[in-house]
Amino acid sequence: MNKNLTNQEKYVKDYKRKRLLIHLCQIGLVILFIGTWELFSSVGILDEFLFSKPSAIVKLLIQYIKSKEIFHHVGISLLETLLGLVIGTSLGIIIAILLWFSKTLTKILDPFLVVLNALPKTALAPILIIFAGTGIKGIVVVAISLSLVMTIISALNFFLHVDEDKLKMLKSFKASRIQILTKLVLPSNTKNLLSIIKINIGMSWVGVIVGEFLVSRFGIGYLVVYGGQVFKLDLVMMGVFVLAILAYLMYLIVTLFEKYYKNKR
Amino acid sequence: MENEIEFKHVNKSFYSLKGETNVLKDINFIVKKGEIVAIIGPSGCGKSTILNLISGLTIPDDGKVITNKKVGYMFQKDNLFDWKNVYKNITLGMEIKKLKVDEKRIDELLTKYGLIDFKYHYPKELSGGMRQRVALLRTLVLDPDILLLDEPFSSLDYQTKITVQDDIYKIIKETKKTTILVTHDITEAIAIADTVIVLSKRPSSIKKIYQIDLELNEEKTPLKARNSIKFKDYFNLIYKELDIHE
């Protein structure tokens, strides 16, 4: 044992030990959860027909991977989600920018935005799908509808709460409205816009899954709803599992981007 | 000497649904070229409004503000953009006015004011005093004839405040800028200004104008000014004039 550790080294060692402990606990929790589930299903405490079991889910997943069928479903859902995310977020930010330019327009549209925001957008999904068609287009429109209004409202809110003094400083330089937007409003809100994207990932997934529940012959949502209808709970669970992994990966990509952006500063 | 700024019977009100707030009432004064004028008064008395009128950010309801000079504004907060480095912050005004940036000149200024080693640093990495100097440079590179300082020292801690006051006073004197300083700190006004204008409560009018002569044997700096025997006389005079219990 090296007893000549400085306080700094002790601190680092302590920190690393705590971090390791947290990771171990997290892994332990997963193992415990899956292990108990498997055990209870095997001995009959849980009804395998209703609750499925981890080994059956993995077996099914391997089967889907081998037949390459899963990639088709994942691909379609991912495409729909990404389209919904990109279009919903950018359209929302563009509308927020337009509203930022005109206070009067914002005031006129305010009550409508509030109502649209409060309305559960999934209730609109059947109509939207009838309007936009039952293919990928309809599902993407549902995904957009979930993130659009929220994006407009929160982006506009961020834009309007830019530091008053900085605004005055730019005005003292006789900056135009567009210069204020590009030099101050947008750059000072990069972090906020990234957090809107993070929220919209979840929103787009909800939209896509709801859309696929309603109409579709492919996609994770289709797998889940089909599995439910034929009482193949293995399939439902597998769908949820794949969904969780995909959503986490997308979230991770944004977080990495956020870190890169922070370091660049 | 040439008049740089002239206020002639200026009135200014702000309006809201609840009614009119009369902020400035019949303001008259003249600022000569190269003069440092401090405007002092109780809070909310419209000191900043006077600066906004000079810079053209607002216009008077009645009366005239005569000035056709280039105006530079410096604020209480340094307002540095933390996503831009020191160099980019200093050239922000030029960027907005789409002026050509002479990097050599900026480098000279940075060297002069001890910031050259921090040219590519971000505001987060600077001390309060350095940030305030960067903010002043951002204004100075546009070569204004008139400097408007809106309580530029009030967010600094006492030690830093004294040094930054000295620094900025030197810069103002060297560049011979006409300067209007808005403050609520009586000592700051006496230490820096040639002329102190005392405003009354809202609706503000000018109560009194003092010419500050500290009878110093050496060149004035804010720090040396504080040692003058006459300093406390002026302090007492202005303190009475302000009379916050009125």
XYZ file of C-alpha atoms in Angstrom:
511
model
C 0.000 0.000 0.000
C 1.196 3.437 -0.894
C 0.657 5.524 2.188
C 2.161 8.712 0.801
C -0.934 9.875 -1.010
C -1.476 13.613 -1.154
C -4.906 14.967 -0.284
C -5.568 15.615 -3.960
C -4.793 12.002 -4.840
C -6.976 10.852 -1.976
C -9.808 12.979 -3.278
C -9.466 11.556 -6.791
C -9.269 8.003 -5.464
C -12.324 8.557 -3.324
C -14.228 10.072 -6.213
C -13.371 7.166 -8.507
C -14.380 4.626 -5.868
C -17.746 6.282 -5.428
C -18.311 6.408 -9.180
C -17.448 2.708 -9.482
C -19.867 1.911 -6.666
C -22.674 3.755 -8.444
C -21.992 1.925 -11.715
C -21.895 -1.431 -9.902
C -25.215 -0.695 -8.214
C -26.791 0.228 -11.544
C -25.602 -2.986 -13.190
C -26.628 -4.933 -10.109
C -30.150 -3.505 -10.279
C -30.532 -4.577 -13.914
C -29.240 -8.076 -13.177
C -31.493 -8.379 -10.135
C -34.539 -7.220 -12.084
C -33.933 -9.516 -15.077
C -32.858 -12.420 -12.853
C -35.962 -12.252 -10.651
C -38.198 -11.926 -13.672
C -36.588 -14.967 -15.337
C -36.699 -16.986 -12.123
C -40.302 -16.134 -11.238
C -41.501 -16.922 -14.757
C -39.619 -20.220 -14.828
C -41.020 -21.485 -11.520
C -44.499 -20.241 -12.296
C -44.935 -17.376 -9.812
C -45.421 -15.084 -12.841
C -47.654 -16.253 -15.658
C -45.305 -16.645 -18.610
C -48.138 -16.083 -21.045
C -48.874 -12.617 -19.623
C -45.433 -11.491 -18.519
C -43.147 -13.308 -20.943
C -39.594 -13.821 -19.727
C -36.179 -12.345 -20.548
C -34.734 -15.461 -22.158
C -37.750 -15.781 -24.459
C -37.483 -12.109 -25.414
C -33.773 -12.451 -26.221
C -34.452 -15.593 -28.236
C -37.099 -13.778 -30.223
C -34.819 -10.803 -30.772
C -32.034 -13.070 -32.082
C -34.543 -14.679 -34.400
C -35.630 -11.257 -35.706
C -32.011 -10.189 -36.124
C -31.126 -13.379 -38.007
C -34.028 -12.944 -40.397
C -32.999 -9.270 -40.704
C -36.654 -8.368 -40.190
C -35.882 -6.203 -37.162
C -33.695 -3.842 -39.178
C -36.559 -3.088 -41.486
C -38.825 -2.155 -38.573
C -36.120 -0.202 -36.764
C -35.148 1.578 -39.969
C -38.671 2.754 -40.704
C -39.359 3.933 -37.147
C -36.001 5.688 -36.966
C -36.596 7.441 -40.271
C -40.044 8.603 -39.143
C -38.726 9.799 -35.797
C -35.793 11.670 -37.300
C -38.024 13.324 -39.883
C -40.506 14.290 -37.181
C -37.733 15.579 -34.932
C -35.923 17.608 -37.590
C -39.016 19.062 -39.225
C -40.863 19.681 -35.933
C -37.901 21.351 -34.254
C -36.737 23.478 -37.165
C -40.251 24.539 -38.155
C -40.975 25.399 -34.505
C -37.816 27.486 -34.202
C -38.487 29.265 -37.504
C -42.012 30.155 -36.383
C -40.653 31.303 -33.016
C -38.187 33.572 -34.839
C -40.996 35.058 -36.953
C -43.059 35.680 -33.825
C -40.024 37.247 -32.150
C -39.934 39.792 -34.962
C -43.536 40.857 -34.365
C -44.909 41.468 -30.902
C -48.364 42.154 -32.299
C -48.480 38.831 -34.146
C -47.367 37.061 -30.962
C -50.181 38.690 -29.013
C -52.736 37.796 -31.696
C -51.657 34.156 -31.798
C -51.060 33.739 -28.072
C -54.460 32.263 -27.046
C -54.424 29.832 -29.962
C -50.949 28.634 -29.096
C -51.950 28.156 -25.471
C -54.981 26.068 -26.432
C -53.030 24.033 -28.975
C -50.335 23.414 -26.393
C -52.811 22.260 -23.748
C -54.634 19.978 -26.171
C -53.428 16.358 -26.088
C -52.053 16.133 -29.607
C -52.550 12.374 -29.737
C -56.280 13.117 -29.952
C -55.590 14.765 -33.285
C -53.594 11.806 -34.597
C -56.507 10.004 -36.338
C -57.532 13.186 -38.165
C -53.973 14.082 -39.103
C -53.422 10.622 -40.542
C -56.590 10.880 -42.616
C -55.438 14.273 -43.899
C -51.840 13.363 -44.612
C -52.211 9.781 -45.740
C -51.610 6.506 -44.044
C -48.006 5.963 -45.059
C -44.849 7.333 -43.534
C -46.150 10.823 -44.315
C -49.094 10.526 -41.931
C -46.944 9.163 -39.123
C -44.343 11.897 -39.550
C -47.094 14.518 -39.407
C -48.285 13.069 -36.091
C -44.706 13.189 -34.783
C -44.373 16.827 -35.883
C -47.682 17.755 -34.238
C -46.367 16.543 -30.895
C -43.238 18.679 -30.829
C -44.180 21.721 -32.897
C -46.301 23.833 -30.544
C -44.147 23.142 -27.525
C -41.057 24.126 -29.529
C -42.657 27.403 -30.660
C -43.733 28.355 -27.158
C -40.520 27.530 -25.344
C -38.173 28.827 -28.066
C -40.094 32.113 -28.238
C -39.964 32.351 -24.470
C -36.188 31.892 -24.516
C -35.820 34.445 -27.325
C -37.872 37.059 -25.491
C -35.891 36.652 -22.280
C -32.557 37.662 -23.694
C -30.557 39.897 -21.340
C -32.042 43.417 -21.578
C -28.685 45.106 -21.024
C -26.999 43.178 -23.802
C -29.899 44.151 -26.035
C -29.418 47.797 -25.126
C -25.692 47.495 -25.789
C -26.352 46.202 -29.320
C -28.910 48.955 -29.868
C -26.311 51.524 -28.849
C -24.250 50.125 -31.746
C -27.325 50.707 -33.926
C -27.680 46.983 -34.618
C -30.541 45.932 -36.899
C -33.217 43.507 -35.755
C -31.643 40.728 -37.834
C -28.213 41.448 -36.343
C -29.701 41.269 -32.851
C -31.141 37.893 -33.791
C -27.969 36.422 -35.255
C -25.415 38.036 -32.929
C -27.251 37.775 -29.617
C -30.598 35.963 -29.519
C -29.564 32.759 -31.274
C -26.012 32.314 -29.943
C -27.023 33.051 -26.354
C -29.721 30.368 -26.598
C -27.730 27.495 -28.103
C -27.882 25.578 -24.847
C -31.635 26.086 -24.565
C -32.225 25.005 -28.160
C -30.246 21.829 -27.516
C -32.455 21.063 -24.532
C -35.532 21.576 -26.723
C -34.094 18.995 -29.131
C -33.611 16.593 -26.218
C -37.249 16.917 -25.213
C -38.396 16.626 -28.817
C -36.645 13.274 -29.234
C -39.065 11.807 -26.711
C -42.010 13.674 -28.263
C -41.236 12.430 -31.778
C -41.019 8.858 -30.542
C -44.436 9.170 -28.905
C -45.846 10.543 -32.160
C -44.300 7.794 -34.263
C -45.449 4.986 -31.987
C -48.982 6.388 -31.752
C -49.046 6.805 -35.521
C -47.830 3.264 -36.042
C -50.428 1.972 -33.597
C -53.116 3.543 -35.764
C -51.918 2.729 -39.254
C -48.842 0.873 -40.386
C -47.505 -2.409 -41.490
C -43.943 -1.800 -40.385
C -42.101 -0.200 -37.496
C -41.609 -0.817 -33.798
C -45.064 0.532 -32.969
C -46.533 -1.949 -35.410
C -44.621 -4.819 -33.777
C -45.871 -3.803 -30.340
C -49.503 -3.385 -31.330
C -49.466 -6.561 -33.415
C -47.896 -8.511 -30.562
C -50.626 -7.205 -28.266
C -53.413 -8.165 -30.632
C -52.244 -11.782 -31.031
C -51.265 -12.006 -27.349
C -47.604 -12.568 -28.176
C -46.208 -10.721 -25.192
C -42.625 -11.682 -26.121
C -43.007 -9.510 -29.176
C -44.454 -6.576 -27.221
C -41.630 -6.688 -24.699
C -39.018 -6.989 -27.419
C -40.468 -3.934 -29.156
C -40.341 -1.924 -25.950
C -36.775 -3.076 -25.296
C -35.568 -2.070 -28.777
C -37.400 1.256 -28.402
C -35.689 1.987 -25.106
C -32.267 1.351 -26.635
C -32.967 3.535 -29.679
C -34.300 6.438 -27.628
C -31.304 6.234 -25.303
C -28.857 6.222 -28.220
C -30.431 9.322 -29.741
C -30.331 11.084 -26.400
C -26.671 10.101 -26.059
C -25.815 11.620 -29.432
C -27.312 14.981 -28.421
C -25.500 14.849 -25.084
C -22.201 14.175 -26.851
C -22.877 17.098 -29.162
C -23.620 19.256 -26.137
C -20.316 18.253 -24.538
C -18.421 18.983 -27.734
C -20.054 22.385 -27.916
C -19.187 23.166 -24.291
C -15.555 22.154 -24.765
C -15.244 24.264 -27.872
C -15.926 27.318 -25.777
C -14.439 75.793 -25.828
C -16.707 73.947 -28.173
C -20.035 72.656 -26.884
C -20.403 68.912 -27.359
C -23.800 68.374 -25.798
C -26.568 70.808 -25.065
C -29.902 70.105 -23.347
C -32.523 72.800 -23.903
C -35.710 72.621 -21.830
C -35.909 68.847 -22.151
C -39.004 67.045 -20.856
C -39.466 63.300 -20.928
C -42.293 61.084 -19.727
C -42.981 57.387 -19.893
C -46.455 56.103 -20.542
C -48.261 53.028 -19.344
C -51.924 52.069 -19.019
C -51.796 53.237 -15.408
C -50.766 56.701 -16.450
C -47.937 59.017 -17.195
C -44.668 59.065 -15.311
C -42.917 62.375 -15.700
C -39.216 61.577 -15.468
C -37.382 64.686 -16.607
C -38.636 68.238 -16.168
C -37.028 71.188 -17.882
C -33.448 69.936 -18.018
C -30.870 72.456 -19.232
C -27.109 71.986 -19.315
C -24.098 72.242 -21.559
C -21.123 69.899 -21.753
C -17.905 71.211 -23.224
C -15.399 69.255 -25.249
C -13.126 67.068 -23.128
C -15.122 67.711 -19.971
C -16.002 64.924 -17.538
C -19.487 65.430 -16.145
C -21.012 63.285 -13.422
C -24.771 63.107 -13.038
C -25.899 62.132 -9.566
C -29.320 61.768 -8.042
C -31.656 59.501 -6.096
C -32.470 56.162 -7.673
C -35.155 56.154 -10.326
C -34.635 59.851 -11.020
C -33.998 59.432 -14.723
C -30.208 59.518 -14.796
C -30.044 56.736 -17.351
C -32.768 58.423 -19.381
C -30.438 61.380 -19.883
C -27.837 59.021 -21.357
C -30.444 57.395 -23.578
C -31.412 60.850 -24.825
C -27.810 61.732 -25.653
C -27.247 58.444 -27.477
C -30.522 58.727 -29.369
C -31.961 55.516 -27.921
C -34.932 57.662 -26.853
C -36.136 61.069 -27.990
C -37.380 63.949 -25.795
C -41.084 64.829 -25.587
C -40.318 68.536 -25.535
C -37.163 70.553 -25.857
C -33.979 69.777 -27.675
C -30.931 67.598 -27.206
C -28.223 69.002 -29.407
C -25.310 66.745 -30.203
C -24.019 65.532 -33.519
C -21.091 63.564 -32.276
C -20.363 59.874 -32.234
C -21.453 58.387 -28.938
C -20.037 55.355 -27.119
C -21.987 53.675 -24.343
C -20.584 51.734 -21.400
C -22.894 49.955 -19.001
C -23.078 48.821 -15.414
C -22.670 45.258 -16.562
C -19.835 44.519 -18.953
C -22.275 42.694 -21.261
C -19.498 40.623 -22.780
C -20.684 37.755 -24.953
C -19.348 34.647 -23.296
C -19.384 32.731 -26.594
C -16.910 35.207 -28.112
C -13.271 35.622 -27.107
C -11.779 38.939 -25.988
C -10.740 39.950 -29.499
C -14.148 39.117 -30.952
C -15.884 40.951 -28.114
C -13.826 44.077 -28.664
C -14.571 44.096 -32.370
C -18.298 43.420 -31.899
C -19.292 47.032 -32.584
C -17.181 47.107 -35.744
C -18.712 43.799 -36.814
C -22.196 45.247 -36.431
C -21.354 48.473 -38.194
C -19.602 46.380 -40.863
C -16.359 48.327 -40.437
C -12.977 46.987 -41.433
C -11.071 45.722 -38.401
C -7.485 46.875 -38.091
C -6.069 43.999 -36.076
C -2.736 45.733 -35.528
C -4.441 48.664 -33.865
C -6.494 46.354 -31.655
C -3.310 44.512 -30.672
C -1.712 47.824 -29.717
C -4.671 48.730 -27.535
C -4.692 45.265 -25.956
C -0.995 45.603 -25.161
C -1.473 49.082 -23.753
C -4.206 47.972 -21.388
C -2.542 44.739 -20.337
C -4.898 42.404 -22.140
C -2.727 41.133 -25.000
C -2.065 37.787 -23.292
C -5.803 37.284 -23.048
C -6.656 38.111 -26.653
C -8.058 34.649 -27.376
C -9.404 33.992 -23.881
C -13.109 33.865 -23.144
C -14.787 36.325 -20.717
C -15.323 33.553 -18.164
C -11.552 33.395 -17.658
C -11.136 37.113 -16.866
C -11.338 39.028 -13.604
C -14.031 41.653 -13.034
C -11.614 44.518 -13.659
C -10.314 42.979 -16.878
C -13.835 42.375 -18.136
C -14.688 46.020 -17.548
C -11.567 47.101 -19.466
C -12.561 44.837 -22.368
C -16.005 46.452 -22.305
C -14.432 49.915 -22.436
C -12.176 48.898 -25.321
C -15.208 47.578 -27.199
C -16.585 51.114 -26.983
C -13.280 52.923 -27.624
C -12.316 51.079 -30.817
C -15.273 52.782 -32.510
C -13.591 56.083 -31.725
C -16.529 57.890 -30.135
C -16.333 61.617 -29.385
C -18.510 61.230 -26.316
C -18.382 58.449 -23.742
C -21.506 57.634 -21.752
C -20.793 55.651 -18.600
C -23.869 54.215 -16.891
C -22.722 53.244 -13.390
C -19.844 51.272 -14.864
C -18.192 50.572 -11.513
C -21.152 49.654 -9.350
C -20.967 45.906 -9.955
C -17.319 45.695 -8.879
C -16.070 44.953 -5.382
C -14.482 47.897 -3.550
C -10.806 47.066 -4.198
C -11.360 46.413 -7.876
C -13.556 49.471 -8.166
C -10.776 51.799 -7.029
C -8.245 50.351 -9.489
C -10.669 50.204 -12.384
C -11.703 53.800 -11.713
C -8.047 54.823 -11.952
C -7.523 52.770 -15.116
C -10.553 54.096 -16.869
C -9.941 57.673 -15.772
C -6.450 57.461 -17.295
C -7.855 56.092 -20.547
C -10.470 58.847 -20.728
C -7.918 61.581 -20.058
C -5.422 60.159 -22.529
C -7.968 59.918 -25.302
C -9.463 63.303 -24.280
C -13.012 62.021 -24.547
C -15.938 64.075 -23.410
C -17.528 61.888 -20.753
C -20.865 61.716 -19.000
C -20.805 59.500 -15.922
C -24.028 58.466 -14.265
C -23.614 57.295 -10.689
C -25.249 57.224 -7.281
C -21.882 57.212 -5.534
C -20.989 60.737 -4.377
C -17.289 59.939 -3.827
C -17.009 58.471 -7.301
C -18.550 61.591 -8.835
C -16.157 63.951 -7.022
C -13.107 61.762 -7.632
C -13.633 61.505 -11.366
C -15.642 64.454 -12.666
C -14.836 68.087 -13.455
C -18.494 68.971 -13.092
C -21.165 67.326 -10.965
C -24.831 67.749 -11.841
C -27.217 66.980 -8.960
C -30.713 65.905 -9.905
C -33.805 66.062 -7.715
C -36.313 63.301 -7.152
C -38.771 62.422 -9.929
C -39.875 64.411 -11.901
C -36.220 65.342 -11.982
C -34.889 68.769 -12.563
C -31.375 70.015 -12.048
C -30.920 71.092 -8.432
C -27.404 72.313 -8.676
C -24.258 72.135 -10.785
C -20.880 72.016 -9.042
C -17.529 72.757 -10.647
C -15.115 70.492 -8.826
C -11.763 72.026 -8.038
C -9.814 69.909 -5.588
C -6.732 72.228 -5.677
C -4.373 69.323 -6.247
C -0.704 70.110 -6.787
C -0.206 67.087 -8.982
C -2.182 65.629 -11.838
C -5.599 64.389 -10.753
C -6.379 60.709 -10.495
C -9.434 59.319 -8.708
C -7.241 57.809 -6.013
C -5.293 61.029 -5.362
C -8.490 63.043 -5.494
C -9.735 61.182 -2.444
C -6.816 62.566 -0.414
C -7.608 66.183 -1.168
C -8.722 68.320 1.783
C -11.507 69.764 -0.291
C -12.846 66.295 -1.085
C -14.899 66.056 2.105
C -16.255 69.588 1.689
C -17.653 68.688 -1.702
C -18.924 65.445 -0.271
C -20.864 67.231 2.465
C -22.212 69.830 0.057
C -23.533 67.260 -2.388
C -24.749 64.959 0.360
C -26.872 67.767 1.766
C -28.094 68.685 -1.663
C -29.177 65.115 -2.368
C -30.888 64.858 1.001
C -32.501 61.474 0.734
C -34.806 62.156 3.684
C -36.377 65.132 1.961
